[in-house]
Amino acid sequence: MDIASVDELLTTTRSVRKRLDLSRPVGREVILECIRLAMQAPTASNAQDWRWLVITDPDKRAAIGEIYRSIGAQYLASAADTAADPQTRRVYRSALELSDKLAQVPVHVIPCLNRRIDDGNLVVSASAWASIIPAGWSFLLALRSRGLGSVWTTMHLAKEREVSEILGIPPTVTQAALFPVAYTLGTQFRPATRPPVESVTYWDSWGEG
């Protein structure tokens, strides 16, 4: 295994919003390749109950985009103006831009669980999310390795039922995220600025370095 290549993939898979190429088509086969890889991720109790809804229809993307914007535009605009940290302000501004152009992103992918996660039990909920989150992240890594980008968004879940109605998702299914997928404008991405690992890692007891 080429550790350098793996490390580059892990450290440069960014949340891509502003650099999504809205003009370049994304073929069905590359999406299926990335989902095929994502399905190698572990699932709780080997349930393998992930499901993937791929939306390419322009009218449905427009409807999802309108719902997304109705939920987040005002909040994102306010947060972009008031966040204290410059990096955080940039994130909110790019998220606001995405809300304006979401309908133009050529492919939307919604990872789902083929069950509802409505139980307040922590073990049940954690196990359920552990069945879809690793697969979702594997999907994003697979996109990155093929010159595509995306961002893990969840804002549409505030109106999950409305989106379900548009897409025919049954009430027994839980949506986990929305991935707007496109080829990226350029393929060079840098590692993000993060705090030293020692400042967020404890040994044996909370707060012990």
C-alpha positions as semicolon CSV with decimal commas, in nm:
position;residue;x (nm);y (nm);z (nm)
1;M;0,000;0,000;0,000
2;D;0,134;0,342;-0,097
3;I;0,108;0,523;0,235
4;A;0,192;0,860;0,084
5;S;-0,099;0,838;-0,161
6;V;-0,338;0,722;0,109
7;D;-0,227;1,003;0,339
8;E;-0,274;1,258;0,061
9;L;-0,626;1,129;-0,003
10;L;-0,714;1,144;0,367
11;T;-0,568;1,492;0,422
12;T;-0,694;1,662;0,106
13;T;-1,051;1,535;0,079
14;R;-1,208;1,872;0,140
15;S;-1,565;1,994;0,164
16;V;-1,601;2,126;-0,190
17;R;-1,864;2,391;-0,255
18;K;-1,719;2,680;-0,455
19;R;-1,504;2,463;-0,680
20;L;-1,776;2,233;-0,813
21;D;-1,781;2,232;-1,194
22;L;-2,146;2,294;-1,279
23;S;-2,093;2,259;-1,653
24;R;-1,933;1,915;-1,673
25;P;-2,161;1,610;-1,682
26;V;-2,106;1,329;-1,432
27;G;-2,157;0,981;-1,575
28;R;-2,367;0,715;-1,411
29;E;-2,081;0,464;-1,404
30;V;-1,845;0,678;-1,195
31;I;-2,120;0,726;-0,935
32;L;-2,180;0,351;-0,927
33;E;-1,805;0,288;-0,889
34;C;-1,793;0,515;-0,585
35;I;-2,103;0,356;-0,431
36;R;-1,956;0,011;-0,496
37;L;-1,648;0,110;-0,297
38;A;-1,857;0,272;-0,024
39;M;-2,045;-0,053;0,025
40;Q;-1,724;-0,212;0,152
41;A;-1,754;-0,004;0,468
42;P;-1,857;-0,188;0,785
43;T;-2,220;-0,194;0,896
44;A;-2,359;-0,262;1,240
45;S;-2,461;-0,627;1,284
46;N;-2,371;-0,674;0,917
47;A;-2,712;-0,527;0,834
48;Q;-2,595;-0,382;0,500
49;D;-2,902;-0,163;0,510
50;W;-2,757;0,141;0,334
51;R;-2,947;0,264;0,033
52;W;-2,834;0,528;-0,216
53;L;-3,066;0,764;-0,400
54;V;-2,902;0,940;-0,696
55;I;-3,085;1,243;-0,831
56;T;-3,002;1,376;-1,177
57;D;-3,347;1,500;-1,286
58;P;-3,324;1,882;-1,317
59;D;-3,672;1,947;-1,181
60;K;-3,615;1,733;-0,874
61;R;-3,276;1,895;-0,813
62;A;-3,443;2,235;-0,840
63;A;-3,710;2,135;-0,589
64;I;-3,449;2,009;-0,346
65;G;-3,247;2,326;-0,397
66;E;-3,548;2,542;-0,315
67;I;-3,615;2,348;0,005
68;Y;-3,249;2,370;0,103
69;R;-3,241;2,746;0,042
70;S;-3,565;2,802;0,232
71;I;-3,413;2,637;0,538
72;G;-3,066;2,781;0,541
73;A;-3,020;3,101;0,340
74;Q;-3,102;3,347;0,618
75;Y;-2,911;3,151;0,882
76;L;-2,601;3,109;0,663
77;A;-2,596;3,476;0,564
78;S;-2,614;3,583;0,929
79;A;-2,350;3,332;1,037
80;A;-2,117;3,442;0,756
81;D;-2,133;3,798;0,888
82;T;-2,104;3,725;1,260
83;A;-1,868;3,427;1,299
84;A;-1,562;3,534;1,495
85;D;-1,309;3,307;1,324
86;P;-1,206;3,402;0,965
87;Q;-1,191;3,038;0,854
88;T;-1,539;2,976;0,990
89;R;-1,670;3,286;0,810
90;R;-1,530;3,151;0,483
91;V;-1,702;2,818;0,543
92;Y;-2,037;2,987;0,600
93;R;-1,995;3,206;0,291
94;S;-1,918;2,907;0,073
95;A;-2,216;2,723;0,224
96;L;-2,435;3,022;0,138
97;E;-2,307;3,013;-0,221
98;L;-2,388;2,643;-0,240
99;S;-2,745;2,707;-0,124
100;D;-2,787;2,945;-0,419
101;K;-2,653;2,703;-0,680
102;L;-2,746;2,362;-0,540
103;A;-2,997;2,297;-0,818
104;Q;-2,721;2,343;-1,077
105;V;-2,495;2,076;-0,929
106;P;-2,530;1,787;-1,177
107;V;-2,580;1,503;-0,929
108;H;-2,728;1,485;-0,581
109;V;-2,669;1,168;-0,379
110;I;-2,871;1,096;-0,065
111;P;-2,737;0,810;0,149
112;C;-3,015;0,644;0,343
113;L;-3,077;0,371;0,597
114;N;-3,352;0,127;0,514
115;R;-3,509;0,180;0,857
116;R;-3,612;0,469;1,078
117;I;-3,383;0,613;1,344
118;D;-3,635;0,760;1,584
119;D;-3,533;0,574;1,899
120;G;-3,382;0,790;2,173
121;N;-3,170;0,497;2,291
122;L;-2,804;0,600;2,254
123;V;-2,679;0,251;2,168
124;V;-2,947;0,201;1,903
125;S;-2,888;0,542;1,748
126;A;-2,509;0,512;1,753
127;S;-2,522;0,169;1,592
128;A;-2,755;0,294;1,322
129;W;-2,542;0,595;1,232
130;A;-2,234;0,375;1,240
131;S;-2,392;0,179;0,956
132;I;-2,415;0,475;0,718
133;I;-2,150;0,731;0,816
134;P;-1,846;0,513;0,729
135;A;-2,003;0,430;0,393
136;G;-2,080;0,796;0,328
137;W;-1,724;0,902;0,399
138;S;-1,587;0,621;0,184
139;F;-1,807;0,752;-0,097
140;L;-1,657;1,101;-0,060
141;L;-1,303;0,959;-0,059
142;A;-1,380;0,761;-0,374
143;L;-1,508;1,078;-0,541
144;R;-1,189;1,263;-0,450
145;S;-0,968;0,990;-0,599
146;R;-1,155;1,027;-0,930
147;G;-1,140;1,404;-0,958
148;L;-1,487;1,473;-0,821
149;G;-1,584;1,663;-0,511
150;S;-1,873;1,703;-0,273
151;V;-1,963;1,817;0,076
152;W;-2,148;1,640;0,354
153;T;-2,464;1,845;0,407
154;T;-2,758;1,778;0,637
155;M;-2,959;2,100;0,623
156;H;-3,236;1,952;0,408
157;L;-3,316;1,707;0,689
158;A;-3,508;1,986;0,862
159;K;-3,768;1,915;0,593
160;E;-3,691;1,549;0,538
161;R;-4,054;1,455;0,475
162;E;-4,093;1,717;0,203
163;V;-3,783;1,586;0,026
164;S;-3,911;1,231;0,070
165;E;-4,235;1,325;-0,101
166;I;-4,050;1,469;-0,400
167;L;-3,836;1,158;-0,435
168;G;-4,083;0,888;-0,336
169;I;-3,882;0,782;-0,030
170;P;-4,103;0,567;0,197
171;P;-4,159;0,670;0,560
172;T;-3,970;0,360;0,680
173;V;-3,642;0,502;0,542
174;T;-3,407;0,752;0,710
175;Q;-3,214;1,003;0,502
176;A;-2,865;1,063;0,644
177;A;-2,718;1,342;0,430
178;L;-2,716;1,512;0,093
179;F;-2,403;1,501;-0,124
180;P;-2,395;1,748;-0,414
181;V;-2,155;1,582;-0,661
182;A;-1,957;1,733;-0,948
183;Y;-1,612;1,728;-1,097
184;T;-1,388;1,983;-0,928
185;L;-1,240;2,296;-1,080
186;G;-0,877;2,191;-1,044
187;T;-0,766;1,889;-0,847
188;Q;-0,516;2,041;-0,605
189;F;-0,643;2,068;-0,248
190;R;-0,442;2,138;0,064
191;P;-0,473;1,999;0,415
192;A;-0,692;2,217;0,635
193;T;-0,563;2,409;0,933
194;R;-0,625;2,202;1,243
195;P;-0,507;2,231;1,606
196;P;-0,212;2,021;1,720
197;V;-0,320;1,661;1,776
198;E;-0,177;1,674;2,130
199;S;-0,426;1,948;2,223
200;V;-0,730;1,730;2,148
201;T;-0,602;1,387;2,253
202;Y;-0,626;1,259;2,610
203;W;-0,468;0,946;2,761
204;D;-0,644;0,726;3,017
205;S;-0,844;1,013;3,177
206;W;-1,032;1,310;3,031
207;G;-0,807;1,614;3,013
208;E;-0,487;1,416;3,065
209;G;-0,223;1,466;2,795
